[in-house]
PDB file of C-alpha atoms in Angstrom:
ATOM      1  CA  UNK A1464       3.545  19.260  19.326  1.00  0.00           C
ATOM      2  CA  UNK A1465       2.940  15.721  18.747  1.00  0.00           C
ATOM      3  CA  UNK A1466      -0.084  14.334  16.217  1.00  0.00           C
ATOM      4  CA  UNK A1467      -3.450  15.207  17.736  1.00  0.00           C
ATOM      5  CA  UNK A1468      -5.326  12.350  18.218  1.00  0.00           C
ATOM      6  CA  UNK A1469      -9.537  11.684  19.223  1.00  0.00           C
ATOM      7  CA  UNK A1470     -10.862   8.002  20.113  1.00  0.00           C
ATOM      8  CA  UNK A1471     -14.010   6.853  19.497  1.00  0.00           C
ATOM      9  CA  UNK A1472     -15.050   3.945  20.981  1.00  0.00           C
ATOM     10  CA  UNK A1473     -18.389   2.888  22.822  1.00  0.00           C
ATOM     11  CA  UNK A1474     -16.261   0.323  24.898  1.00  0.00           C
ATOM     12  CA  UNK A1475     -14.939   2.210  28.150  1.00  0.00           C
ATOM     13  CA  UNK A1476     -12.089  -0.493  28.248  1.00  0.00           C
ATOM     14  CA  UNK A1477     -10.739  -0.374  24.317  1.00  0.00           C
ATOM     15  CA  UNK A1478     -10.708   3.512  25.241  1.00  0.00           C
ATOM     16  CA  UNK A1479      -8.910   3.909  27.878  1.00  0.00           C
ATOM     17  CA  UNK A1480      -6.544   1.091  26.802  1.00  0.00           C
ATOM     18  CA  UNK A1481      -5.645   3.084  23.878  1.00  0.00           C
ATOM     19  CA  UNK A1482      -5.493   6.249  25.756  1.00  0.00           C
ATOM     20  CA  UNK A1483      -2.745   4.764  27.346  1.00  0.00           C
ATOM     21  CA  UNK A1484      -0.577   3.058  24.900  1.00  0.00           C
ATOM     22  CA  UNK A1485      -0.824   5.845  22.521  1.00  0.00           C
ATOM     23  CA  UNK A1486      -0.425   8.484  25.194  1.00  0.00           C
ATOM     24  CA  UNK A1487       2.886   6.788  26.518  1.00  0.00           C
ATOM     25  CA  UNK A1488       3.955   8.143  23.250  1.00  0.00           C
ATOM     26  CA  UNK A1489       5.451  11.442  23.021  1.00  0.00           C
ATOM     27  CA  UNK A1490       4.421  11.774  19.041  1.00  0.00           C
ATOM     28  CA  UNK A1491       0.678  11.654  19.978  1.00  0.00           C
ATOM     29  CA  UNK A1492      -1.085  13.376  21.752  1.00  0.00           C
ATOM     30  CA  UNK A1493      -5.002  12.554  23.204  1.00  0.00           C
ATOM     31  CA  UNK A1494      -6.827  15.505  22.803  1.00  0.00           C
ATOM     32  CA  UNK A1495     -10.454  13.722  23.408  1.00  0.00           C
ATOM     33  CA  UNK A1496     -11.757  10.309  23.873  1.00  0.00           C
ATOM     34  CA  UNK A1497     -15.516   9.710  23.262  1.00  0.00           C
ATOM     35  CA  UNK A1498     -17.758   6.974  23.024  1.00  0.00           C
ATOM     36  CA  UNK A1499     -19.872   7.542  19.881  1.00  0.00           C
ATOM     37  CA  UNK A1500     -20.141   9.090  16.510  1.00  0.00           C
ATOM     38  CA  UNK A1501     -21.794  12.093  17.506  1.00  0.00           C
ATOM     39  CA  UNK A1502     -19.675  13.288  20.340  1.00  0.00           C
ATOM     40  CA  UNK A1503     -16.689  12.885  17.416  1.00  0.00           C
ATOM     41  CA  UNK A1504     -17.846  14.842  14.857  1.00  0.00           C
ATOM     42  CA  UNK A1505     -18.682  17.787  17.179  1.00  0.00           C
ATOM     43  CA  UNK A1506     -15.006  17.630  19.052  1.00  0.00           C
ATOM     44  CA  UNK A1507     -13.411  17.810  15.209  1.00  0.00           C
ATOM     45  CA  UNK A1508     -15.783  20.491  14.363  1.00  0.00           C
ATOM     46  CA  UNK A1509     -14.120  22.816  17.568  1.00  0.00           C
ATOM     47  CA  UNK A1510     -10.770  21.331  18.266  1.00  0.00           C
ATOM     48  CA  UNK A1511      -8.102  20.608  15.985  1.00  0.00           C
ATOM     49  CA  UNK A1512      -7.996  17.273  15.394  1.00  0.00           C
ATOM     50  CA  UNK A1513      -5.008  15.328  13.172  1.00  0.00           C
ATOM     51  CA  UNK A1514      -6.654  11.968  13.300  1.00  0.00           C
ATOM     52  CA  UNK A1515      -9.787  10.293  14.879  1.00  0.00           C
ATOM     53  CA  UNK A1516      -9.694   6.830  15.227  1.00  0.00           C
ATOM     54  CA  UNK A1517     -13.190   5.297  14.939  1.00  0.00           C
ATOM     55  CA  UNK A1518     -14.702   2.502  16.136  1.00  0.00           C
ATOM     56  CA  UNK A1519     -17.678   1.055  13.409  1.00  0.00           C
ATOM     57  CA  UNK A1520     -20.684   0.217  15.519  1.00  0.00           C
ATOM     58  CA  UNK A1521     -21.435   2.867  17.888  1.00  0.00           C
ATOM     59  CA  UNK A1522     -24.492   4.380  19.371  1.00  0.00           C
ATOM     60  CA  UNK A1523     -25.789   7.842  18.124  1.00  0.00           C
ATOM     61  CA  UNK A1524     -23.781   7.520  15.333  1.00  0.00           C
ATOM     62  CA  UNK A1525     -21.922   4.499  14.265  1.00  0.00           C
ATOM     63  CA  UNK A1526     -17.984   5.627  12.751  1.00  0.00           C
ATOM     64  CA  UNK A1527     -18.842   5.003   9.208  1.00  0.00           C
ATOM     65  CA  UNK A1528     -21.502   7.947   8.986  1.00  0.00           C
ATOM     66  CA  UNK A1529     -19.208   9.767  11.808  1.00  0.00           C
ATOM     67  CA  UNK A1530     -15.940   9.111   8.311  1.00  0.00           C
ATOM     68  CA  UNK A1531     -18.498  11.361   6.509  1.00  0.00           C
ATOM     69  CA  UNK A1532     -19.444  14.077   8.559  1.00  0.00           C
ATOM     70  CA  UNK A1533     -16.100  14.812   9.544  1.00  0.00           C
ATOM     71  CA  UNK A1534     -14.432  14.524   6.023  1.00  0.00           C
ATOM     72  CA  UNK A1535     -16.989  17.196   4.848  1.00  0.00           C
ATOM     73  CA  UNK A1536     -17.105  19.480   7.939  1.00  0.00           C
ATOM     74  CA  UNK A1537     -13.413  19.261   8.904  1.00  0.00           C
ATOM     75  CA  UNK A1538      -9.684  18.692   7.985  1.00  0.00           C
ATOM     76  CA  UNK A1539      -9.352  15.625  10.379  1.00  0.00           C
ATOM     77  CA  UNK A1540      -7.912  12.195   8.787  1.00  0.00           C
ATOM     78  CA  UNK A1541      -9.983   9.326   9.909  1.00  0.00           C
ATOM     79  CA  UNK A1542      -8.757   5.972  10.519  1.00  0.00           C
ATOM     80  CA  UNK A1543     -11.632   3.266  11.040  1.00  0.00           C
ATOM     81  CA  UNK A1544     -10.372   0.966  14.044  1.00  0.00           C
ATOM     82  CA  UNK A1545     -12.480  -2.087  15.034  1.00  0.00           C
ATOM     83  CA  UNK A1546     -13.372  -5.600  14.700  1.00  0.00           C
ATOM     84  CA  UNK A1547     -15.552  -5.951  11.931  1.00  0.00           C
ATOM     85  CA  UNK A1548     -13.755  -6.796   8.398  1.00  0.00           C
ATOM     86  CA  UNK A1549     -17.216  -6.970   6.623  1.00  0.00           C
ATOM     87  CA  UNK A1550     -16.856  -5.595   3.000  1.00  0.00           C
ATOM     88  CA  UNK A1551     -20.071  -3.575   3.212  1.00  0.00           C
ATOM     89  CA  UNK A1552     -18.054  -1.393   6.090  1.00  0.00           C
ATOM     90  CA  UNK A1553     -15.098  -1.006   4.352  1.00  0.00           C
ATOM     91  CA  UNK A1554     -16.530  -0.277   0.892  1.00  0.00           C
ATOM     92  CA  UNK A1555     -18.456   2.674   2.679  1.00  0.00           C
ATOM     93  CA  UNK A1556     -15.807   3.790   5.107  1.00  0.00           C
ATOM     94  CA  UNK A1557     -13.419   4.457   1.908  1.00  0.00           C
ATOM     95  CA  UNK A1558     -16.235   5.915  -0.098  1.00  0.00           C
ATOM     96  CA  UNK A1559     -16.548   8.445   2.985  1.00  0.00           C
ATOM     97  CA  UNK A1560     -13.174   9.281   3.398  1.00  0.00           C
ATOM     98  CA  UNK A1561     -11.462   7.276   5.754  1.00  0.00           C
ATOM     99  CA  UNK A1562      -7.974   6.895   5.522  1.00  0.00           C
ATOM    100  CA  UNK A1563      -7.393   3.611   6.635  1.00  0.00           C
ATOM    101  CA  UNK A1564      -9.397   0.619   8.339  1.00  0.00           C
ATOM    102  CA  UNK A1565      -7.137  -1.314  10.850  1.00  0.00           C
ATOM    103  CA  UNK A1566      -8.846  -4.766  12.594  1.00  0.00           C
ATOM    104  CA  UNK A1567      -8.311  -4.290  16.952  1.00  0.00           C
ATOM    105  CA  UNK A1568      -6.151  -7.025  16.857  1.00  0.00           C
ATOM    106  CA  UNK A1569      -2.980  -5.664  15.250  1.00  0.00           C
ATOM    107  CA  UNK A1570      -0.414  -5.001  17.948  1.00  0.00           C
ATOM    108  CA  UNK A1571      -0.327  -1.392  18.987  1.00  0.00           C
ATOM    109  CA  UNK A1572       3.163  -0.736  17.186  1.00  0.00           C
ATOM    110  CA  UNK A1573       0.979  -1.399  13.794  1.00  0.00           C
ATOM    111  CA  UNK A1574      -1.687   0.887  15.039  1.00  0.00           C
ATOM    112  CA  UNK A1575       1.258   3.276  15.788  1.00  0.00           C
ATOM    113  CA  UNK A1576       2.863   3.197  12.233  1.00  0.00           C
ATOM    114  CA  UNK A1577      -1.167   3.640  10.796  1.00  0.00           C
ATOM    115  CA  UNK A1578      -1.440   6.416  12.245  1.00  0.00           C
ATOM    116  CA  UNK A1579       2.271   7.964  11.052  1.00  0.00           C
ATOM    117  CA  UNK A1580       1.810   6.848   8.081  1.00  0.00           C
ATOM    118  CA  UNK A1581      -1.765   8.783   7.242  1.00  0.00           C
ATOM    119  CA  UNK A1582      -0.352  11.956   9.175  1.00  0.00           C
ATOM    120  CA  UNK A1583       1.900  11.682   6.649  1.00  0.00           C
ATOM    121  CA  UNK A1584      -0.559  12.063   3.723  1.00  0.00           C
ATOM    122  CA  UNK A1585      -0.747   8.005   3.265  1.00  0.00           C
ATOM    123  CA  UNK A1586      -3.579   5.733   3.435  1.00  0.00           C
ATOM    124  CA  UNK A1587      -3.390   2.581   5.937  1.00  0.00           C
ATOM    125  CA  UNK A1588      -5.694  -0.892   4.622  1.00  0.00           C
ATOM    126  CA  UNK A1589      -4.777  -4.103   6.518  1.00  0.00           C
ATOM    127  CA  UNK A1590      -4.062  -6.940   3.949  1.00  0.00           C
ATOM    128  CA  UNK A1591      -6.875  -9.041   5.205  1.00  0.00           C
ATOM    129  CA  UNK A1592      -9.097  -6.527   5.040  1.00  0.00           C
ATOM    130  CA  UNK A1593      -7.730  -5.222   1.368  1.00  0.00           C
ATOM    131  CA  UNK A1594      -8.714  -8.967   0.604  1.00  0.00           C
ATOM    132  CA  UNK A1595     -11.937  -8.534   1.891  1.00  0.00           C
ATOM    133  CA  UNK A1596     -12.720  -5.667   0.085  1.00  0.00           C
ATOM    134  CA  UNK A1597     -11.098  -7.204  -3.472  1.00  0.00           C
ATOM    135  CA  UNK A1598     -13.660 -10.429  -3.069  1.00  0.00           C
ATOM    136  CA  UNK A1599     -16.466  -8.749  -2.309  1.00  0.00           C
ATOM    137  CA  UNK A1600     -16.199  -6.235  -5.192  1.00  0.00           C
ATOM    138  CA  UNK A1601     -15.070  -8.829  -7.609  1.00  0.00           C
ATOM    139  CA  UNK A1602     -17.820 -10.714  -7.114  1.00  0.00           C
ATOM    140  CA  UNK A1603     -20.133  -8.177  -8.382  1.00  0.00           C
ATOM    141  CA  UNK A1604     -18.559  -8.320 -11.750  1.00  0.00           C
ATOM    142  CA  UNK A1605     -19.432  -5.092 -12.495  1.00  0.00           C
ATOM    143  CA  UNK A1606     -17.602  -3.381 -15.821  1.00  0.00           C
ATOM    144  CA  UNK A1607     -15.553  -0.190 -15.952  1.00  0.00           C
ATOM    145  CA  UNK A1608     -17.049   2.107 -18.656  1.00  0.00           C
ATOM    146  CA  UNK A1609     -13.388   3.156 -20.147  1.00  0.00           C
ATOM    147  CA  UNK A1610     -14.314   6.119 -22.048  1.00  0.00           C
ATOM    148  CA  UNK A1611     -12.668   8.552 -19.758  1.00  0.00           C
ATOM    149  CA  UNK A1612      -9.481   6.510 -19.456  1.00  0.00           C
ATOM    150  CA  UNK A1613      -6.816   5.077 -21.410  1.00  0.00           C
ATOM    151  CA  UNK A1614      -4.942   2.244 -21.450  1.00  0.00           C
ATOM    152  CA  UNK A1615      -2.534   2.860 -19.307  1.00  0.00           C
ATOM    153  CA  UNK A1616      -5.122   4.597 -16.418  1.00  0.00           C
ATOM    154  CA  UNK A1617      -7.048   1.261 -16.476  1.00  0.00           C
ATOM    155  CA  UNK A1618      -3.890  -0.945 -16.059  1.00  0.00           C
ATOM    156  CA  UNK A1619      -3.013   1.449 -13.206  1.00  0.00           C
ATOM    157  CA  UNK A1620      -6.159   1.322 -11.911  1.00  0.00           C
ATOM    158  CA  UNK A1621      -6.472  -2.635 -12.300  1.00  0.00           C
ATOM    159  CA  UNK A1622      -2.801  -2.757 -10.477  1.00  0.00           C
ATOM    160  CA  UNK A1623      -3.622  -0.408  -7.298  1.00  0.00           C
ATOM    161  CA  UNK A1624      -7.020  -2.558  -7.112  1.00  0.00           C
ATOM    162  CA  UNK A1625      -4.136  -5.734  -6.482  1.00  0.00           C
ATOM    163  CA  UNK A1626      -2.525  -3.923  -3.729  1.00  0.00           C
ATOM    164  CA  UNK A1627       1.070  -2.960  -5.770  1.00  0.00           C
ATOM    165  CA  UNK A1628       2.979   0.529  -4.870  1.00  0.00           C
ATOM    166  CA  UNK A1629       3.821   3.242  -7.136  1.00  0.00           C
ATOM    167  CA  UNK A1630       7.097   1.455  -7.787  1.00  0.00           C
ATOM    168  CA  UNK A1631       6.009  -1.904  -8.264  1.00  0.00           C
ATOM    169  CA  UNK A1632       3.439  -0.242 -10.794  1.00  0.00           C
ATOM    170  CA  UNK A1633       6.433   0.889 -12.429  1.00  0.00           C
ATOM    171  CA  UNK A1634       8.297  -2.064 -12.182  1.00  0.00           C
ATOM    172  CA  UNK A1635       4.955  -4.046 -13.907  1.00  0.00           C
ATOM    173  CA  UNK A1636       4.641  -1.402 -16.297  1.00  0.00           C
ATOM    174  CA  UNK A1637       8.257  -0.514 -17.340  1.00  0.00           C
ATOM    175  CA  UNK A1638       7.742   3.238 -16.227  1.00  0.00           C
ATOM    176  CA  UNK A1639       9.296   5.477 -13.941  1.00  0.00           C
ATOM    177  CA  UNK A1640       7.785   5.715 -10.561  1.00  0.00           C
ATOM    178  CA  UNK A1641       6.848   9.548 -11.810  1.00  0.00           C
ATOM    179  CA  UNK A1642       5.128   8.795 -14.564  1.00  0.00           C
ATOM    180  CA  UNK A1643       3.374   6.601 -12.590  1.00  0.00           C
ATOM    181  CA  UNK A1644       2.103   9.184 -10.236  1.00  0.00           C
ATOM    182  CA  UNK A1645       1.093  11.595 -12.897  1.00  0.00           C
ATOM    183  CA  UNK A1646      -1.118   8.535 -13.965  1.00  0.00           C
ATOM    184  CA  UNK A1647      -2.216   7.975 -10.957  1.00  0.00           C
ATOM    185  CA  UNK A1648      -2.968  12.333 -10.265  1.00  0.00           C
ATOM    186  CA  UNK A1649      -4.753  11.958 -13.349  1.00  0.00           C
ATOM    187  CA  UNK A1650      -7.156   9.509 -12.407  1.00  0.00           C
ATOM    188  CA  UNK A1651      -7.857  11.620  -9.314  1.00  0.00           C
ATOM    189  CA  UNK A1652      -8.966  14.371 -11.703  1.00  0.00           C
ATOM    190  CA  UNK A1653     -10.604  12.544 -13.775  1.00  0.00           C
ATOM    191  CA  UNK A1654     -12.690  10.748 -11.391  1.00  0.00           C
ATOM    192  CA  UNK A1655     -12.694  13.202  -8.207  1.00  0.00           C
ATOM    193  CA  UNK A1656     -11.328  10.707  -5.877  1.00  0.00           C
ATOM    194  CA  UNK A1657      -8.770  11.630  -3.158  1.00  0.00           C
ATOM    195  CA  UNK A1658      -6.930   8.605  -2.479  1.00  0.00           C
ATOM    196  CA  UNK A1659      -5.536   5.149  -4.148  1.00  0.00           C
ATOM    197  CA  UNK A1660      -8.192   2.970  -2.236  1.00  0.00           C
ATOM    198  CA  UNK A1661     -11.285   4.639  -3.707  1.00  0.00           C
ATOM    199  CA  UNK A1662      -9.272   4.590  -6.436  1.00  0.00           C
ATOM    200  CA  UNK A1663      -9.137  -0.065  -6.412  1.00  0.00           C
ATOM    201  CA  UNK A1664     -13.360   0.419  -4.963  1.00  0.00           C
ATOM    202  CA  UNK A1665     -13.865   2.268  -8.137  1.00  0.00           C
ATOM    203  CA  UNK A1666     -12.406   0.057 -10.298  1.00  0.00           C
ATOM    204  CA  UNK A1667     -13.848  -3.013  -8.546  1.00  0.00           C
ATOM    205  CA  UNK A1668     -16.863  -1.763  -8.576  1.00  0.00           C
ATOM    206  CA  UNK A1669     -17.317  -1.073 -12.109  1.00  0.00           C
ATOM    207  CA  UNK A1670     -16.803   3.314 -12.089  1.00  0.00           C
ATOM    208  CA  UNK A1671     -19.273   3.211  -8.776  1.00  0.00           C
ATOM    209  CA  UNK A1672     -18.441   5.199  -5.912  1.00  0.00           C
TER     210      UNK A1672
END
């Protein structure tokens, strides 16, 4: 069985033109394209879903509130898909959940690897986007109250806000890539966040989710 994939897109053409790239595939599989928010969140609530890919502005219910209603009501991984890189999108997307935020105009082997690469357990953010998100957030110059974390968690923190992997936080730090994810696990407990990139909004954002 090949990863279960829903699209969500308002635009008839950028849906069916997905439907068939990523349906000449024999990894994926289409289980359900829709053309808002709503119609999502209810096909994820019956049907197993692996991933829905989610366009932002749609009617009914635009993607980011459709991140949060399926994060909370189901097990499906959402990756945001569309043309907007605004930071107020992203920042909310992430808080909600979703598992990556791709721009339309990657080529569809990127949107491919995406969506491997979060069926695998990873989270997808396009550079220019990442940047995006980094200026926006450091622009607010908010503080990170550091009573719950040491040292090390906030240099972790401050690295994974920059964009570095586990190993090139261990490379930075002169740790082992393990102790680097026990850090980084600990943070998650800490804080209750599931995934590195609410991990860099948090610290950007001064401990806000």
């Amino acid at each position: 069985m090949g990863i279960r994939l829903l699209i969500a897109d308002d635009d008839p053409i950028v849906r069916e033109g997905l439907r068939m790239i990523l349906g000449m595939d024999e990894q994926f599989e289409i289980v359900a394209c829709v053309e808002n928010g709503l119609q999502a969140v209810e096909f994820c609530v019956k049907h197993q879903v692996d991933i829905a890919l989610l366009d932002v502005r749609m009617p009914e219910m635009n993607g980011v509130q459709a991140v949060k209603e399926i994060c909370s009501k189901t097990k499906t991984k959402p990756l945001i898909l569309t043309t907007f890189d605004d930071d107020a999108f992203i920042i909310e997307a992430i808080r909600n959940g979703a598992r990556g935020y791709l721009l339309k105009s990657n080529t569809p082997e990127k949107i491919k690897d995406a969506i491997r690469m979060i069926h695998g357990g990873n989270t997808v953010m396009q550079d220019t986007v990442l940047n995006t998100l980094i200026e926006g957030l450091a622009n607010k110059g908010s503080k990170l109250d550091r009573s719950l974390f040491s040292d090390r968690d906030v240099e972790i923190m401050d690295l994974i806000s920059k964009g570095l992997s586990n190993k090139e936080i261990a490379k930075e730090l002169y740790i082992t890539e393990g102790t680097t994810a026990n850090y980084i696990t600990s943070i998650f407990n800490k804080t209750g966040l599931e995934h590195r990139t609410q991990i860099a909004i948090f610290y950007l954002n001064g401990g806000k989710r």
